[in-house]
Amino acid sequence: MINPDTTYHVMGLTRYVDDRDFPARGLHCVLFFSPVARGEVRGLDACAARKVPGVAFILTAEDIPGENQIGGIIEDEVLLAGDEVAFAGMPVAAVYAWTEAAAREAAGLIKIDIAEDTPVLDPREAWNRNELIAPARTFTLGDADAAIAAAAYVAEGRAESGAQEHFYLEGQACVATPSEEGNIHLSSATQAPASVQRAVATVCGLPMNRIEVDVRRLGGAFGGKEAQANAWACFAALGAQKSGVPCRMVLRRSDDMLATGKRHPYASDFTLALDGDGKFLAFKVMYYQNAGAAADLSTSVLERTLFHATASYYVPAVHATAASCRTNITPNTAFRGFGAPQAMFVFEAAIREASRVSGISAETLQRKNLLKTGDTFVYGMAAENDRAQRCWDKAYTCYDLTKRMRAIDEVRKREKDTGKASRYGRGYALMPVCFGISFSTIFLNQARAHIHVYTDGSVGVSTGAVEMGQGVNHKIREIVAESLGIAPGQVKLESTNTTRVSNTSPTAASSATDLNGAAALMACEMIKARLFKFMAGEYQCASRDFYLEKGGLYRKGSACGVSWAELVGQAYLSRVQLSAEAHYSTPDLHFDTSVGKGRPFAYHTCGTAYFEAEVDRLLGTYRIEKAYVVHDLGRSINPLIDLGQVEGGMVQGIGWMTMEEMRYTDTGKPLTATGGTYKMPDIFSAPLEMQVKFLADDYNHKAVKGSKAVGEPPLMYGIGAFFAIKMAAGCENAVYCAPMTPERLMGQLRDGD
Ligand code: MTE
Ligand code: HPA
Ligand code: MOS
């Protein structure tokens, strides 16, 4: 079943927030951002700005009618800076004008006097100064120190991974429209409509029922609009509230890149201990998370890092500590994988270091320690199946991996023996992924769906899920269509709207279909039960004898001669309720944060990727030649959508590991906050050959219709690209510093560091 959205995207007909007509009598908001990373504000001069023709008004912190506070988990983030600025790009004043050009001109005329302070940019330095967002957290399993003391091999080292810009094609955007009685309607590009509703209510000083947030779709989000759509919606709402006319807040790309948070960079120290056969005995790790200037979702991201400390492997003794370190860069935020990629990178680095120390190949170490049924994770949950191993083994057989790797090994050995290295080197790496599915914050694992069946048989579905390109709308459409036995074309997915479906969790944690799809299915079942009960009365038989298929009613294997539309029409005339609202909450989840143990995930999504890379050792450039994947999807609701998620996620992960780099000056000013200076992966940097196979079988009893969440796990395959490049370059050193940009690789090839 083709996703109908695709056609509109390709034809350029899909409309995003800023594609709708905006009235001439409407205000445009442009922000004035702090030019420095840290300091005390001595004065702000907006006189010249106010005189620009077309400027309506300029708001600063003291003009906010409600609270100047947008922190979600921790209330430590102001919407507009007051006496202090904490990062370059922090909003200081909001200019509202009748054209965007006038607003921008005025913003450019604002002058600020700041007593500049030396910023903290490095998370280790923040740690040393005790600049923490929250107290550090530790997860433990067994006695790591004792196991390390008794080990045959001990690998120690450091690993560092960098930031990642979300680079959603649609930037941050919101249009606010005031209505009678001071209510505000917001058309927002957010993954979290309820969170926008709450933030706007707080800032505008209104109760939540006066704020309606509507989301048709997003042009990509990747976590960047989970918490960070709130601020821009607040600016739009403030403008609408004050003026009584619609207000548009759309960040241009460079403002978006300047002012929004990224994936958290991490610095880490690790120790991995093994026995003589290469079995892992213990893992000790300290993660320094670069949280930026405010909490945002950092503590939650940090928790997922701890959950995934040992990646896809069983380690009997673990001591993992993590700290969200406060620095003077933009508050960092959710990004596909939510802290797990950072953890997995550290563990894979530790494996390469263990391989160097022990002489046992990385693949041998990986396979020997891969999770099997019953193995305990550091958080106390046990692996419930052996799919991690099955994906790995299937990758070996269906892609003939042993032969491929030996061919590369032979060339490398020959080069070593003869001392003659060729300009082009080849390398490989395997990358298993095992990702816990559910929000790590337990209460978020809930969703609602509201379904209307109209009297002609057409169906409207509202849920809390936000469509952002990942295909959740189409998956839910297919779930509903199948349940009601009708064509997907008869099912319309409505916008996500806080007035129709309230208190929604963000569309995140890869769980939108699991949660909202399950709720939609429950709502269908409720409507069906009523219809069948009604028909049971008409036919004088049992409700359970009926089912819906091929657009009509069936009874015990034969068609009743009543079409879906007729059934619905008759039921309506008999006053049967044709709408339903259902609530789903994932069963059996619990987690005790005081001891770090419980069952935080409904299940895990696993898979293995194999990479081959070729490096030009003269130039430091490289190509990812092959990416072969075996991925466990349970029973896919839509294999084409899922394939797109696996390929897209993997390429995004490769970008993070190999080329995307955020750089700052020593004074904390971003150097790469534009499309021209930030290197994004494109079709030319995608692997030359990509193959994705799904693990055959298996009904997943923990999610809707036997499916598995797919959104985030594939991103972590990209970590394999880093290690394939490292091998191909012949850099057999202890430097585990991502991204492996050509520049950095060239440095290592030349100087060995
Ligand atoms: N795919 C597209 N095309 N665009 C996106 O923004 N976001 C990813 C993933 N895949 C994203 C995407 C992230 S971070 C998550 S958490 C999931 O989709 C969210 O959607 P889901 O729960 O429906 O998988
Ligand atoms: N993933 C994404 N967003 C979240 C999570 C998570 O696990 N927990 C809270 N917000
Ligand atoms: Mo995804 S990082 O959970 O939005």
PDB file of C-alpha atoms in Angstrom, residues 326-563:
ATOM      1  CA  ARG A 326      26.243  22.732  32.084  1.00  0.00           C
ATOM      2  CA  THR A 327      28.134  24.668  29.412  1.00  0.00           C
ATOM      3  CA  ASN A 328      27.668  27.878  27.448  1.00  0.00           C
ATOM      4  CA  ILE A 329      26.267  26.500  24.222  1.00  0.00           C
ATOM      5  CA  THR A 330      22.648  26.102  23.110  1.00  0.00           C
ATOM      6  CA  PRO A 331      20.729  23.745  25.385  1.00  0.00           C
ATOM      7  CA  ASN A 332      21.064  20.389  23.663  1.00  0.00           C
ATOM      8  CA  THR A 333      18.068  18.199  23.087  1.00  0.00           C
ATOM      9  CA  ALA A 334      16.536  14.985  21.796  1.00  0.00           C
ATOM     10  CA  PHE A 335      18.003  13.568  18.629  1.00  0.00           C
ATOM     11  CA  ARG A 336      17.114  10.201  17.087  1.00  0.00           C
ATOM     12  CA  GLY A 337      18.479   7.643  19.531  1.00  0.00           C
ATOM     13  CA  PHE A 338      18.170   9.958  22.527  1.00  0.00           C
ATOM     14  CA  GLY A 339      21.543   9.338  24.221  1.00  0.00           C
ATOM     15  CA  ALA A 340      21.823   5.694  23.202  1.00  0.00           C
ATOM     16  CA  PRO A 341      24.042   6.345  20.157  1.00  0.00           C
ATOM     17  CA  GLN A 342      26.540   8.150  22.377  1.00  0.00           C
ATOM     18  CA  ALA A 343      26.642   5.160  24.746  1.00  0.00           C
ATOM     19  CA  MET A 344      26.975   2.624  21.943  1.00  0.00           C
ATOM     20  CA  PHE A 345      29.826   4.542  20.369  1.00  0.00           C
ATOM     21  CA  VAL A 346      31.767   4.395  23.639  1.00  0.00           C
ATOM     22  CA  PHE A 347      31.190   0.674  24.004  1.00  0.00           C
ATOM     23  CA  GLU A 348      32.236  -0.067  20.406  1.00  0.00           C
ATOM     24  CA  ALA A 349      35.367   2.025  20.975  1.00  0.00           C
ATOM     25  CA  ALA A 350      36.060  -0.023  24.094  1.00  0.00           C
ATOM     26  CA  ILE A 351      35.732  -3.209  22.038  1.00  0.00           C
ATOM     27  CA  ARG A 352      38.287  -1.928  19.474  1.00  0.00           C
ATOM     28  CA  GLU A 353      40.614  -1.009  22.309  1.00  0.00           C
ATOM     29  CA  ALA A 354      40.107  -4.450  23.871  1.00  0.00           C
ATOM     30  CA  SER A 355      40.916  -5.971  20.495  1.00  0.00           C
ATOM     31  CA  ARG A 356      44.185  -4.011  20.365  1.00  0.00           C
ATOM     32  CA  VAL A 357      45.108  -5.081  23.882  1.00  0.00           C
ATOM     33  CA  SER A 358      44.154  -8.749  23.548  1.00  0.00           C
ATOM     34  CA  GLY A 359      44.874  -9.439  19.883  1.00  0.00           C
ATOM     35  CA  ILE A 360      41.417 -10.953  19.538  1.00  0.00           C
ATOM     36  CA  SER A 361      39.507  -9.558  16.576  1.00  0.00           C
ATOM     37  CA  ALA A 362      36.695  -7.112  17.219  1.00  0.00           C
ATOM     38  CA  GLU A 363      34.149  -9.381  15.483  1.00  0.00           C
ATOM     39  CA  THR A 364      35.155 -12.298  17.693  1.00  0.00           C
ATOM     40  CA  LEU A 365      34.699 -10.180  20.792  1.00  0.00           C
ATOM     41  CA  GLN A 366      31.393  -8.855  19.511  1.00  0.00           C
ATOM     42  CA  ARG A 367      29.907 -12.254  18.641  1.00  0.00           C
ATOM     43  CA  LYS A 368      31.144 -13.928  21.817  1.00  0.00           C
ATOM     44  CA  ASN A 369      29.427 -11.363  24.014  1.00  0.00           C
ATOM     45  CA  LEU A 370      26.295 -10.594  22.037  1.00  0.00           C
ATOM     46  CA  LEU A 371      23.093 -10.653  24.092  1.00  0.00           C
ATOM     47  CA  LYS A 372      21.256 -13.944  24.354  1.00  0.00           C
ATOM     48  CA  THR A 373      17.992 -14.904  26.043  1.00  0.00           C
ATOM     49  CA  GLY A 374      18.103 -14.309  29.777  1.00  0.00           C
ATOM     50  CA  ASP A 375      21.139 -12.017  29.843  1.00  0.00           C
ATOM     51  CA  THR A 376      20.621  -9.166  32.283  1.00  0.00           C
ATOM     52  CA  PHE A 377      20.959  -5.520  31.299  1.00  0.00           C
ATOM     53  CA  VAL A 378      22.450  -3.064  33.758  1.00  0.00           C
ATOM     54  CA  TYR A 379      18.908  -1.871  34.534  1.00  0.00           C
ATOM     55  CA  GLY A 380      17.826  -5.283  35.699  1.00  0.00           C
ATOM     56  CA  MET A 381      15.683  -6.333  32.751  1.00  0.00           C
ATOM     57  CA  ALA A 382      16.621  -9.562  30.971  1.00  0.00           C
ATOM     58  CA  ALA A 383      16.970 -10.053  27.218  1.00  0.00           C
ATOM     59  CA  GLU A 384      13.799 -11.847  26.194  1.00  0.00           C
ATOM     60  CA  ASN A 385      14.990 -13.497  23.010  1.00  0.00           C
ATOM     61  CA  ASP A 386      18.071 -14.285  20.960  1.00  0.00           C
ATOM     62  CA  ARG A 387      17.290 -12.003  18.044  1.00  0.00           C
ATOM     63  CA  ALA A 388      20.484  -9.987  18.461  1.00  0.00           C
ATOM     64  CA  GLN A 389      22.440 -13.170  17.730  1.00  0.00           C
ATOM     65  CA  ARG A 390      20.073 -14.274  14.989  1.00  0.00           C
ATOM     66  CA  CYS A 391      20.456 -10.968  13.124  1.00  0.00           C
ATOM     67  CA  TRP A 392      24.228 -11.182  13.439  1.00  0.00           C
ATOM     68  CA  ASP A 393      24.382 -14.778  12.220  1.00  0.00           C
ATOM     69  CA  LYS A 394      21.998 -14.117   9.378  1.00  0.00           C
ATOM     70  CA  ALA A 395      24.145 -11.191   8.253  1.00  0.00           C
ATOM     71  CA  TYR A 396      27.116 -13.566   8.056  1.00  0.00           C
ATOM     72  CA  THR A 397      25.298 -16.138   5.954  1.00  0.00           C
ATOM     73  CA  CYS A 398      23.251 -13.967   3.646  1.00  0.00           C
ATOM     74  CA  TYR A 399      26.021 -11.473   2.863  1.00  0.00           C
ATOM     75  CA  ASP A 400      28.900 -13.975   2.926  1.00  0.00           C
ATOM     76  CA  LEU A 401      30.723 -11.823   5.446  1.00  0.00           C
ATOM     77  CA  THR A 402      33.538 -14.227   6.403  1.00  0.00           C
ATOM     78  CA  LYS A 403      34.761 -14.330   2.828  1.00  0.00           C
ATOM     79  CA  ARG A 404      34.511 -10.560   2.431  1.00  0.00           C
ATOM     80  CA  MET A 405      36.418  -9.828   5.606  1.00  0.00           C
ATOM     81  CA  ARG A 406      39.161 -12.386   4.890  1.00  0.00           C
ATOM     82  CA  ALA A 407      39.748 -10.827   1.477  1.00  0.00           C
ATOM     83  CA  ILE A 408      40.341  -7.449   3.098  1.00  0.00           C
ATOM     84  CA  ASP A 409      42.450  -9.020   5.862  1.00  0.00           C
ATOM     85  CA  GLU A 410      44.738 -10.620   3.268  1.00  0.00           C
ATOM     86  CA  VAL A 411      45.474  -7.335   1.566  1.00  0.00           C
ATOM     87  CA  ARG A 412      46.169  -5.700   4.899  1.00  0.00           C
ATOM     88  CA  LYS A 413      48.507  -8.517   5.917  1.00  0.00           C
ATOM     89  CA  ARG A 414      50.358  -8.346   2.633  1.00  0.00           C
ATOM     90  CA  GLU A 415      50.831  -4.616   3.084  1.00  0.00           C
ATOM     91  CA  LYS A 416      52.105  -5.112   6.587  1.00  0.00           C
ATOM     92  CA  ASP A 417      54.497  -7.926   5.594  1.00  0.00           C
ATOM     93  CA  THR A 418      55.952  -6.078   2.630  1.00  0.00           C
ATOM     94  CA  GLY A 419      55.876  -2.685   4.332  1.00  0.00           C
ATOM     95  CA  LYS A 420      54.269  -1.319   1.175  1.00  0.00           C
ATOM     96  CA  ALA A 421      50.932   0.311   1.838  1.00  0.00           C
ATOM     97  CA  SER A 422      48.935   1.371  -1.152  1.00  0.00           C
ATOM     98  CA  ARG A 423      47.283   4.751  -1.350  1.00  0.00           C
ATOM     99  CA  TYR A 424      43.827   3.242  -1.032  1.00  0.00           C
ATOM    100  CA  GLY A 425      43.057   1.158   2.020  1.00  0.00           C
ATOM    101  CA  ARG A 426      40.001  -0.894   2.775  1.00  0.00           C
ATOM    102  CA  GLY A 427      38.405  -1.763   6.083  1.00  0.00           C
ATOM    103  CA  TYR A 428      35.247  -3.240   7.530  1.00  0.00           C
ATOM    104  CA  ALA A 429      33.229  -3.169  10.716  1.00  0.00           C
ATOM    105  CA  LEU A 430      30.196  -4.885  12.116  1.00  0.00           C
ATOM    106  CA  MET A 431      27.732  -2.936  14.191  1.00  0.00           C
ATOM    107  CA  PRO A 432      25.017  -4.667  16.183  1.00  0.00           C
ATOM    108  CA  VAL A 433      22.213  -2.575  17.640  1.00  0.00           C
ATOM    109  CA  CYS A 434      19.830  -3.393  20.441  1.00  0.00           C
ATOM    110  CA  PHE A 435      17.549  -0.516  21.393  1.00  0.00           C
ATOM    111  CA  GLY A 436      14.965  -0.413  24.170  1.00  0.00           C
ATOM    112  CA  ILE A 437      11.482   0.554  23.018  1.00  0.00           C
ATOM    113  CA  SER A 438       9.258   2.727  25.227  1.00  0.00           C
ATOM    114  CA  PHE A 439       9.715   6.198  26.615  1.00  0.00           C
ATOM    115  CA  SER A 440      12.274   5.848  29.356  1.00  0.00           C
ATOM    116  CA  THR A 441       9.998   8.229  31.263  1.00  0.00           C
ATOM    117  CA  ILE A 442       7.295   5.724  32.129  1.00  0.00           C
ATOM    118  CA  PHE A 443       4.267   8.040  32.348  1.00  0.00           C
ATOM    119  CA  LEU A 444       4.757   9.137  28.748  1.00  0.00           C
ATOM    120  CA  ASN A 445       3.859   5.651  27.512  1.00  0.00           C
ATOM    121  CA  GLN A 446       0.209   6.475  26.908  1.00  0.00           C
ATOM    122  CA  ALA A 447      -1.848   7.558  23.925  1.00  0.00           C
ATOM    123  CA  ARG A 448      -5.362   8.262  22.838  1.00  0.00           C
ATOM    124  CA  ALA A 449      -7.274   7.945  19.599  1.00  0.00           C
ATOM    125  CA  HIS A 450     -10.598   9.409  18.578  1.00  0.00           C
ATOM    126  CA  ILE A 451     -12.410   7.865  15.651  1.00  0.00           C
ATOM    127  CA  HIS A 452     -15.519   9.101  13.876  1.00  0.00           C
ATOM    128  CA  VAL A 453     -17.375   6.911  11.421  1.00  0.00           C
ATOM    129  CA  TYR A 454     -19.541   9.132   9.235  1.00  0.00           C
ATOM    130  CA  THR A 455     -22.899   8.030   7.883  1.00  0.00           C
ATOM    131  CA  ASP A 456     -21.486   7.333   4.405  1.00  0.00           C
ATOM    132  CA  GLY A 457     -18.919   4.933   5.871  1.00  0.00           C
ATOM    133  CA  SER A 458     -15.946   7.231   5.577  1.00  0.00           C
ATOM    134  CA  VAL A 459     -13.752   7.420   8.671  1.00  0.00           C
ATOM    135  CA  GLY A 460     -11.844  10.205  10.414  1.00  0.00           C
ATOM    136  CA  VAL A 461      -9.051   9.357  12.826  1.00  0.00           C
ATOM    137  CA  SER A 462      -7.458  11.670  15.363  1.00  0.00           C
ATOM    138  CA  THR A 463      -4.621  10.511  17.572  1.00  0.00           C
ATOM    139  CA  GLY A 464      -1.745  12.082  19.451  1.00  0.00           C
ATOM    140  CA  ALA A 465       0.752  11.001  16.801  1.00  0.00           C
ATOM    141  CA  VAL A 466       2.488  13.638  14.708  1.00  0.00           C
ATOM    142  CA  GLU A 467       3.419  12.853  11.125  1.00  0.00           C
ATOM    143  CA  MET A 468       6.981  13.992  10.408  1.00  0.00           C
ATOM    144  CA  GLY A 469       7.887  11.897   7.403  1.00  0.00           C
ATOM    145  CA  GLN A 470       8.187   8.650   9.323  1.00  0.00           C
ATOM    146  CA  GLY A 471       4.854   7.411   7.982  1.00  0.00           C
ATOM    147  CA  VAL A 472       2.933   7.101  11.232  1.00  0.00           C
ATOM    148  CA  ASN A 473      -0.256   8.452   9.673  1.00  0.00           C
ATOM    149  CA  HIS A 474      -0.194   5.876   6.952  1.00  0.00           C
ATOM    150  CA  LYS A 475       0.550   3.060   9.379  1.00  0.00           C
ATOM    151  CA  ILE A 476      -2.417   4.064  11.512  1.00  0.00           C
ATOM    152  CA  ARG A 477      -4.549   4.403   8.390  1.00  0.00           C
ATOM    153  CA  GLU A 478      -3.666   0.822   7.473  1.00  0.00           C
ATOM    154  CA  ILE A 479      -4.377  -0.439  11.002  1.00  0.00           C
ATOM    155  CA  VAL A 480      -7.813   1.207  10.995  1.00  0.00           C
ATOM    156  CA  ALA A 481      -8.655   0.165   7.433  1.00  0.00           C
ATOM    157  CA  GLU A 482      -7.783  -3.442   8.133  1.00  0.00           C
ATOM    158  CA  SER A 483      -9.682  -3.500  11.385  1.00  0.00           C
ATOM    159  CA  LEU A 484     -12.827  -2.120   9.736  1.00  0.00           C
ATOM    160  CA  GLY A 485     -12.362  -4.196   6.591  1.00  0.00           C
ATOM    161  CA  ILE A 486     -12.377  -1.141   4.339  1.00  0.00           C
ATOM    162  CA  ALA A 487      -9.979   0.423   1.819  1.00  0.00           C
ATOM    163  CA  PRO A 488      -7.278   2.720   3.272  1.00  0.00           C
ATOM    164  CA  GLY A 489      -8.635   5.426   0.990  1.00  0.00           C
ATOM    165  CA  GLN A 490     -11.777   5.575   3.119  1.00  0.00           C
ATOM    166  CA  VAL A 491      -9.754   6.504   6.193  1.00  0.00           C
ATOM    167  CA  LYS A 492      -8.621  10.057   6.741  1.00  0.00           C
ATOM    168  CA  LEU A 493      -5.959  10.930   9.279  1.00  0.00           C
ATOM    169  CA  GLU A 494      -6.873  14.248  10.846  1.00  0.00           C
ATOM    170  CA  SER A 495      -4.347  16.765  12.056  1.00  0.00           C
ATOM    171  CA  THR A 496      -3.001  16.277  15.555  1.00  0.00           C
ATOM    172  CA  ASN A 497      -4.956  18.690  17.685  1.00  0.00           C
ATOM    173  CA  THR A 498      -4.985  19.292  21.418  1.00  0.00           C
ATOM    174  CA  THR A 499      -8.692  20.097  21.411  1.00  0.00           C
ATOM    175  CA  ARG A 500      -9.571  16.729  19.856  1.00  0.00           C
ATOM    176  CA  VAL A 501      -6.995  14.552  21.603  1.00  0.00           C
ATOM    177  CA  SER A 502      -5.624  15.957  24.827  1.00  0.00           C
ATOM    178  CA  ASN A 503      -2.527  15.482  26.965  1.00  0.00           C
ATOM    179  CA  THR A 504      -0.597  13.776  24.206  1.00  0.00           C
ATOM    180  CA  SER A 505       2.902  12.471  24.739  1.00  0.00           C
ATOM    181  CA  PRO A 506       5.411  13.711  22.187  1.00  0.00           C
ATOM    182  CA  THR A 507       5.748  11.717  19.017  1.00  0.00           C
ATOM    183  CA  ALA A 508       9.106  10.334  20.011  1.00  0.00           C
ATOM    184  CA  ALA A 509      10.964   7.327  21.381  1.00  0.00           C
ATOM    185  CA  SER A 510      10.007   5.518  18.148  1.00  0.00           C
ATOM    186  CA  SER A 511       6.741   4.680  19.870  1.00  0.00           C
ATOM    187  CA  ALA A 512       4.107   6.651  17.981  1.00  0.00           C
ATOM    188  CA  THR A 513       2.657   3.685  16.127  1.00  0.00           C
ATOM    189  CA  ASP A 514       3.024   1.358  19.104  1.00  0.00           C
ATOM    190  CA  LEU A 515       1.056   3.747  21.295  1.00  0.00           C
ATOM    191  CA  ASN A 516      -1.314   5.655  19.018  1.00  0.00           C
ATOM    192  CA  GLY A 517      -1.792   2.771  16.602  1.00  0.00           C
ATOM    193  CA  ALA A 518      -2.796   0.560  19.516  1.00  0.00           C
ATOM    194  CA  ALA A 519      -5.240   3.200  20.747  1.00  0.00           C
ATOM    195  CA  ALA A 520      -6.723   3.533  17.260  1.00  0.00           C
ATOM    196  CA  LEU A 521      -7.156  -0.226  17.044  1.00  0.00           C
ATOM    197  CA  MET A 522      -8.927  -0.221  20.415  1.00  0.00           C
ATOM    198  CA  ALA A 523     -11.270   2.534  19.238  1.00  0.00           C
ATOM    199  CA  CYS A 524     -12.081   0.483  16.109  1.00  0.00           C
ATOM    200  CA  GLU A 525     -12.817  -2.538  18.276  1.00  0.00           C
ATOM    201  CA  MET A 526     -15.225  -0.465  20.369  1.00  0.00           C
ATOM    202  CA  ILE A 527     -17.132   0.701  17.300  1.00  0.00           C
ATOM    203  CA  LYS A 528     -17.148  -2.794  15.838  1.00  0.00           C
ATOM    204  CA  ALA A 529     -18.500  -4.269  19.056  1.00  0.00           C
ATOM    205  CA  ARG A 530     -21.428  -1.848  18.926  1.00  0.00           C
ATOM    206  CA  LEU A 531     -22.101  -2.592  15.255  1.00  0.00           C
ATOM    207  CA  PHE A 532     -21.960  -6.337  15.802  1.00  0.00           C
ATOM    208  CA  LYS A 533     -24.240  -6.124  18.803  1.00  0.00           C
ATOM    209  CA  PHE A 534     -26.689  -4.150  16.708  1.00  0.00           C
ATOM    210  CA  MET A 535     -26.501  -6.722  13.884  1.00  0.00           C
ATOM    211  CA  ALA A 536     -26.803  -9.605  16.336  1.00  0.00           C
ATOM    212  CA  GLY A 537     -30.183  -8.165  17.281  1.00  0.00           C
ATOM    213  CA  GLU A 538     -31.213  -7.900  13.644  1.00  0.00           C
ATOM    214  CA  TYR A 539     -30.041 -11.448  12.761  1.00  0.00           C
ATOM    215  CA  GLN A 540     -30.903 -13.050  16.086  1.00  0.00           C
ATOM    216  CA  CYS A 541     -27.424 -14.496  16.487  1.00  0.00           C
ATOM    217  CA  ALA A 542     -24.232 -13.932  18.521  1.00  0.00           C
ATOM    218  CA  SER A 543     -22.144 -10.786  18.048  1.00  0.00           C
ATOM    219  CA  ARG A 544     -18.958 -12.809  17.905  1.00  0.00           C
ATOM    220  CA  ASP A 545     -20.086 -14.494  14.682  1.00  0.00           C
ATOM    221  CA  PHE A 546     -19.555 -11.281  12.732  1.00  0.00           C
ATOM    222  CA  TYR A 547     -16.501  -9.787  11.171  1.00  0.00           C
ATOM    223  CA  LEU A 548     -15.713  -7.061   8.648  1.00  0.00           C
ATOM    224  CA  GLU A 549     -13.816  -7.682   5.444  1.00  0.00           C
ATOM    225  CA  LYS A 550     -13.605  -6.428   1.859  1.00  0.00           C
ATOM    226  CA  GLY A 551     -15.898  -3.543   2.600  1.00  0.00           C
ATOM    227  CA  GLY A 552     -18.756  -5.588   4.004  1.00  0.00           C
ATOM    228  CA  LEU A 553     -20.185  -7.577   6.865  1.00  0.00           C
ATOM    229  CA  TYR A 554     -19.496 -11.293   7.143  1.00  0.00           C
ATOM    230  CA  ARG A 555     -20.973 -13.954   9.350  1.00  0.00           C
ATOM    231  CA  LYS A 556     -19.392 -17.367   9.910  1.00  0.00           C
ATOM    232  CA  GLY A 557     -17.441 -17.295   6.669  1.00  0.00           C
ATOM    233  CA  SER A 558     -20.078 -15.906   4.342  1.00  0.00           C
ATOM    234  CA  ALA A 559     -21.019 -12.415   3.257  1.00  0.00           C
ATOM    235  CA  CYS A 560     -24.176 -10.994   4.807  1.00  0.00           C
ATOM    236  CA  GLY A 561     -24.888  -8.919   1.735  1.00  0.00           C
ATOM    237  CA  VAL A 562     -24.539  -5.729   3.766  1.00  0.00           C
ATOM    238  CA  SER A 563     -21.838  -3.300   2.720  1.00  0.00           C
TER     239      SER A 563
END
